Amino acid sequence: FKEGINNLLEIVFKIITDKDRNFPLVFNVTSGYRGIIPYFATIAQIFDFEMIYDFEGKEYSTFNIKPLPVNFEK
């Protein structure tokens, strides 16, 4: 897990910091391996990205989670 999560986070940070990226990023924290969802949720909040969550795949149950109203100085 440690090696895999490190590789995954490295790829995510390359995408986030790509200055030539010309598309918005939205993190889908709906499903998948539950061990990585907290990583993605934390990254999305810290780097000011929107998240979506689809509650059990039911109609009209998709939630948009806006970034926290917090600012970090770089």
Coordinates of N, CA and C in Angstrom, one line a residue:
F1 N 0.8 -1.2 0.0 CA 0.0 0.0 0.0 C 0.9 1.3 0.0
K2 N 1.9 1.3 0.8 CA 2.7 2.5 0.9 C 3.4 2.9 -0.4
E3 N 3.9 1.9 -1.1 CA 4.5 2.2 -2.4 C 3.5 2.6 -3.4
G4 N 2.3 2.0 -3.4 CA 1.3 2.3 -4.4 C 0.7 3.7 -4.1
I5 N 0.4 4.0 -2.8 CA -0.1 5.3 -2.5 C 0.9 6.4 -2.9
N6 N 2.2 6.2 -2.6 CA 3.2 7.2 -3.0 C 3.2 7.4 -4.5
N7 N 3.1 6.4 -5.3 CA 3.1 6.5 -6.7 C 1.9 7.3 -7.2
L8 N 0.7 6.9 -6.6 CA -0.5 7.6 -7.0 C -0.5 9.1 -6.6
L9 N 0.0 9.4 -5.4 CA 0.1 10.8 -5.0 C 1.0 11.6 -5.9
E10 N 2.1 10.9 -6.3 CA 3.1 11.6 -7.2 C 2.4 12.0 -8.5
I11 N 1.6 11.1 -9.0 CA 0.9 11.3 -10.3 C -0.1 12.5 -10.1
V12 N -0.9 12.4 -9.0 CA -1.9 13.4 -8.7 C -1.2 14.8 -8.6
F13 N -0.1 14.9 -7.9 CA 0.6 16.2 -7.7 C 1.1 16.7 -9.0
K14 N 1.6 15.8 -9.9 CA 2.0 16.2 -11.3 C 0.9 16.9 -12.0
I15 N -0.3 16.3 -11.9 CA -1.5 16.8 -12.6 C -1.9 18.2 -12.0
I16 N -1.9 18.2 -10.7 CA -2.3 19.5 -10.0 C -1.4 20.6 -10.3
T17 N -0.1 20.4 -10.3 CA 0.9 21.4 -10.5 C 1.3 21.7 -12.0
D18 N 0.7 21.0 -12.9 CA 1.0 21.2 -14.3 C 0.5 22.6 -14.7
K19 N 1.4 23.4 -15.1 CA 1.1 24.8 -15.4 C 0.4 24.9 -16.8
D20 N 0.5 23.9 -17.6 CA -0.1 23.8 -18.9 C -1.5 23.2 -18.9
R21 N -1.9 22.8 -17.7 CA -3.2 22.1 -17.6 C -4.3 23.1 -18.0
N22 N -5.2 22.8 -19.0 CA -6.2 23.7 -19.4 C -7.6 23.1 -19.2
F23 N -7.7 22.3 -18.1 CA -9.0 21.8 -17.8 C -9.2 21.8 -16.3
P24 N -10.5 21.9 -15.8 CA -10.7 22.0 -14.4 C -10.6 20.6 -13.8
L25 N -10.2 20.5 -12.5 CA -10.1 19.3 -11.8 C -11.3 19.2 -10.8
V26 N -11.9 18.1 -10.8 CA -13.0 17.8 -9.8 C -12.7 16.4 -9.3
F27 N -12.6 16.2 -8.0 CA -12.3 14.9 -7.4 C -13.6 14.2 -7.1
N28 N -13.7 13.0 -7.6 CA -14.8 12.1 -7.3 C -14.4 11.2 -6.2
V29 N -15.0 11.4 -5.0 CA -14.7 10.7 -3.8 C -15.8 9.7 -3.5
T30 N -16.5 9.2 -4.6 CA -17.7 8.3 -4.4 C -17.3 6.9 -3.9
S31 N -16.5 6.3 -4.7 CA -16.2 4.9 -4.4 C -14.8 4.5 -4.7
G32 N -14.5 3.2 -4.7 CA -13.2 2.8 -5.0 C -12.6 2.2 -3.7
Y33 N -11.3 2.1 -3.7 CA -10.6 1.6 -2.5 C -10.8 2.7 -1.4
R34 N -11.5 2.3 -0.4 CA -11.8 3.3 0.7 C -10.5 3.8 1.4
G35 N -9.4 3.2 1.3 CA -8.2 3.6 1.9 C -7.6 4.9 1.3
I36 N -8.0 5.2 0.0 CA -7.4 6.3 -0.7 C -8.3 7.5 -0.7
I37 N -9.6 7.4 -0.4 CA -10.5 8.5 -0.4 C -10.1 9.6 0.6
P38 N -9.7 9.3 1.8 CA -9.3 10.4 2.7 C -8.1 11.2 2.1
Y39 N -7.2 10.5 1.3 CA -6.1 11.3 0.7 C -6.6 12.2 -0.3
F40 N -7.5 11.8 -1.2 CA -8.1 12.6 -2.2 C -8.9 13.7 -1.7
A41 N -9.7 13.5 -0.6 CA -10.5 14.5 0.0 C -9.6 15.6 0.6
T42 N -8.6 15.2 1.3 CA -7.7 16.1 1.9 C -7.0 17.0 0.8
I43 N -6.5 16.3 -0.2 CA -5.8 17.1 -1.3 C -6.8 18.1 -2.0
A44 N -8.0 17.6 -2.2 CA -9.0 18.5 -2.8 C -9.3 19.7 -2.0
Q45 N -9.4 19.5 -0.7 CA -9.7 20.6 0.3 C -8.5 21.6 0.4
I46 N -7.3 21.1 0.5 CA -6.1 21.9 0.7 C -5.8 22.7 -0.6
F47 N -6.0 22.1 -1.8 CA -5.6 22.7 -3.0 C -6.8 23.4 -3.7
D48 N -7.9 23.5 -3.0 CA -9.1 24.3 -3.4 C -9.8 23.7 -4.7
F49 N -10.0 22.4 -4.7 CA -10.7 21.7 -5.8 C -12.0 21.3 -5.3
E50 N -13.0 21.2 -6.2 CA -14.3 20.8 -5.8 C -14.3 19.2 -5.8
M51 N -15.2 18.7 -5.0 CA -15.4 17.2 -4.9 C -16.8 16.9 -5.2
I52 N -17.0 15.7 -5.7 CA -18.4 15.2 -5.9 C -18.5 13.8 -5.2
Y53 N -19.7 13.6 -4.7 CA -20.0 12.3 -4.0 C -21.3 11.9 -4.5
D54 N -21.4 10.6 -5.0 CA -22.7 10.1 -5.4 C -23.2 9.1 -4.4
F55 N -24.2 9.4 -3.6 CA -24.6 8.6 -2.5 C -25.3 7.3 -3.0
E56 N -24.6 6.2 -3.0 CA -25.1 4.9 -3.3 C -25.7 4.8 -4.7
G57 N -25.3 5.7 -5.6 CA -25.8 5.6 -7.0 C -27.3 5.9 -7.2
K58 N -27.9 6.5 -6.2 CA -29.3 6.7 -6.4 C -29.6 8.0 -7.2
E59 N -30.7 8.1 -7.8 CA -31.0 9.2 -8.6 C -31.1 10.5 -7.7
Y60 N -30.6 11.6 -8.2 CA -30.6 12.9 -7.5 C -29.9 12.8 -6.2
S61 N -28.9 12.0 -6.1 CA -28.2 11.9 -4.8 C -26.7 12.3 -4.9
T62 N -26.4 13.1 -6.0 CA -25.0 13.5 -6.2 C -24.8 14.8 -5.4
F63 N -23.8 14.9 -4.6 CA -23.5 16.1 -3.8 C -22.2 16.7 -4.3
N64 N -22.2 18.0 -4.5 CA -21.0 18.8 -4.8 C -20.5 19.3 -3.4
I65 N -19.2 19.0 -3.2 CA -18.6 19.5 -1.9 C -17.6 20.6 -2.3
K66 N -17.9 21.7 -1.9 CA -17.1 22.9 -2.2 C -15.8 22.9 -1.3
P67 N -14.8 23.5 -1.8 CA -13.6 23.6 -0.9 C -13.8 24.3 0.3
L68 N -13.0 24.0 1.4 CA -13.1 24.7 2.6 C -12.8 26.2 2.4
P69 N -13.5 27.1 3.2 CA -13.2 28.5 3.0 C -11.9 28.9 3.9
V70 N -10.8 28.2 3.5 CA -9.6 28.4 4.3 C -8.5 28.7 3.2
N71 N -7.6 29.6 3.6 CA -6.5 29.9 2.6 C -5.2 29.7 3.3
F72 N -4.3 29.0 2.6 CA -2.9 28.7 3.0 C -2.0 29.6 2.3
E73 N -1.1 30.3 3.0 CA -0.1 31.1 2.3 C 1.0 30.2 1.9
K74 N 1.5 30.5 0.7 CA 2.6 29.6 0.1 C 4.0 30.3 0.3

